[in-house]
Amino acid sequence: MLILRLSKNKLLEFVFLLVFSAIIFAVFYSLLSISGAVIGNDGSVHLGRAQEFLSTGQLSLDNLGWTPPLYQILLAFLISLTGATNIEQFLLLVKISAIAVNWLLFFSMYLVGKRFFNQKIGMVAACLLLLCFPMFEMNMWGGYTTVLGIAFMLLLFLYLPLSVEGNRYLGVVGVFAFALVLSHQLTLFVTALILMPVMLFLIIKTRGKGIKALFFILVGGGFSFFLYYIWAMLPYLDGLIGHIFFEQKAMTYQIPLTSLSAFWSSFGFILLIGIDGLFVALYTLGLKKNYIPCLILISSFLIPLVLAKSYLFGLYLPFQWFIYYVMPPLVIFAAVFLFFIADKALTYYKAHKLRAKRVYTRFILGGAMVFVVVLSCFTFVMRIDTLNACILEVVPLYATSDSQSLQVGKWLKTYYPEQVSVVVTEAPGFWFNAFCDKNVIVEIDPAVERNVISESVLALSYELESPLTLFRAYETKNDIVGEHYVSINHVWWLAALSSIEKDYISYNTNKNEHKEIPLTQMNRQYTLNNSNQTEHTLTITYTNNDLIVSQTQTITTSSYSTQILWNITPINNLVNNVTLHTSTHFNSHFNFKKAYIPNILNWENPWTNPTTIQTIDGATTNFSKTDLLTDNYIAIQDEQNQIYYTTKFHDLPNNGNINSTFGNKQIDSIHLTYTFDQITPNNPTIFSYQTLLFSKESYPQTIHPHQINKIFTTQPNKNFTVDSRNYQTLIKEHNIGFIIYDKNKLNPNFIKWNLSDLIYSNNRYTIFKINN
């Protein structure tokens, strides 16, 4: 009977693995091919590294955090084994290797569930893993190295207790530690934290025998770490800890992704039954005195969970990614709970069915069992439907490459084989490098990482940048002359913009002809001067037949503020009764609600002292030159985000106003008006003021709003630097020959830009060739 039972178990295991492997292949091949090529950007990077390894025989040490080597070696082996030569074959091999890595993770999950509990729990755990959105999300952005790392982490945990019981498994844990280190750095970090309490308990419990296992783990992992990572990390060891734990403030954009609602979206009912199953698993393992598996599971659940919430302790880590490491133990706990409930319900049903003498009692018991089965099936179907909705919702985010981009890349490679750089939008993304066989500079979400080259070239922009503020001006945006950004958590956020939609200059000509000209109707030209490293200037010049109006913005290393200088010059004859109206508009994303205007608003909202209230514009508070004689500056504040915008006048405006909207009472704009009696060609009018836009992070010194005027005269520290860039210089420096636009992001004015030609277009993408 024992032999027959074993053979049945083996047969059941074989059939399960066979069927489940087919499901894994079908599901993940469909997922990876959902865009027509390979979804996600990271796969293209791995392919490039694999091809580089095949051509040079060396592993690149560039960007260690993104491209650990083990998956690349696997992919390179497949390419060499199959003799793949064209892009279609490479895409297929990326998919096959990714599916193999995913299969290894599911198989590891099955083995852990089987070893720590029983075969059925292992099967249920593997099935529940298919209902977890993080499993699909990793594949959608191309995180195959993360999947591989988690698989080896589970295998290491699986064989760790066995390595203490029998020496023949010591080499196995050493090999898995070696592979884990070369698979993924964050997984290594999480695994090391989990192993600390586990190894301490194991050594104490076995009275020192566990030291052998620890030794083999350290030897295997240490050897691979020394072999690959140490040489690249040595120059940065002094600042590594501070950077990893305390300076990656850009990761704060991931904080909302670790909320309770985000966990529910990722796991659904698995989250609830997993938490219940945690206690059942601890109780079950405790009864059997399997303390090491118990500690492994609880540590592998709690430690990543705490890391996902580490911002509460002032640490800056990739919070969202730790959800991937919470997933394996949570799924196992959920499988334990399901098995426990099913087993208890079935036992109860069998016992009471035999005891029930009446037919209707048996009928009620049978009906209850059917109801439970139907409810369970309904729950699974609903989860699959929710999972499918989650996947479809984020597909546009990760599907940066598709069959259309493959078509564009092959066309460009065929008809323009010269080796030049190509700038592309987020779609077609990094895969376009493999498609066109050229150096590709890709637009990246600034919240993740800023690529100044692609940003400037795609937007045709000029930039002035200091640690406090970033100013961007554009060639192709009709109404928007410039945008002002403020730094929050090392990410530039748009805070204000200079729109000339309603800005104008009015004047009388020498023939007493009155003209009121919107600045949008004047010719506009940009001039960037960055020949002096300590001073960078950007001049915007507006011209028509009568006037030249120029605005020069200057940022220097000797002042926190930006100097604004206006120059109005008649071209031929004098003009009189000249009025220049300018405005600055503020992003409603922030909460600018308090303003300072001398004698009028003392860090109050314009609604507390409005000059006028209009149905459309909201509350308007006016001020004049006389008001500014007390303090020659005005300012607004976002108290919630600790952001300030202030203007200090060297030449006072004749009048101005601050507007605040209805409803939320946010300050949405500041308007200034300068008036001059007469201007001649030999005696142009020049006036100036300074502006400050900064956050508490960029100017960390404690400052009271009433002291803001002092910053204009404060000398910056020695680390205060200024920088500037423009798209024309970047195109020359990086030998950029083509710009590829996703039509969804294409500014129609770009087509009118006379420095490029539209040479190709399909349903999704457009190619512009840069003229020499």
Coordinates of C-alpha atoms in Angstrom, one line a residue, residues 461-462 470-475 477-485 494-500 503 524 526 538 540 542 551 553 583-585:
S461 CA 13.9 73.5 -24.6
Y462 CA 16.4 75.7 -23.0
L470 CA 14.8 75.0 -12.7
F471 CA 13.6 77.3 -15.5
R472 CA 12.7 75.8 -18.9
A473 CA 11.8 77.7 -22.0
Y474 CA 10.5 76.2 -25.2
E475 CA 10.6 76.7 -29.0
K477 CA 4.9 76.0 -27.1
N478 CA 3.0 78.9 -28.4
D479 CA 1.6 80.5 -25.2
I480 CA 4.0 79.1 -22.6
V481 CA 7.3 81.0 -22.6
G482 CA 8.8 79.3 -19.7
E483 CA 8.1 76.9 -16.8
H484 CA 9.5 77.2 -13.3
Y485 CA 10.2 74.0 -11.4
L494 CA 6.3 72.2 -12.1
A495 CA 5.3 75.0 -9.7
A496 CA 4.7 78.0 -11.9
L497 CA 4.7 79.0 -15.6
S498 CA 5.0 82.2 -17.6
S499 CA 2.2 82.2 -20.1
I500 CA 1.9 85.1 -22.6
D503 CA 0.3 89.3 -21.7
R524 CA 10.1 85.2 -30.4
Y526 CA 15.9 82.6 -27.5
L538 CA 18.7 83.1 -21.1
I540 CA 13.8 85.8 -24.7
Y542 CA 10.0 89.6 -28.7
Q551 CA 13.6 89.5 -21.0
Q553 CA 17.0 85.7 -16.8
S583 CA 1.9 87.4 -15.5
T584 CA 3.0 84.3 -13.6
H585 CA 0.6 81.4 -13.2

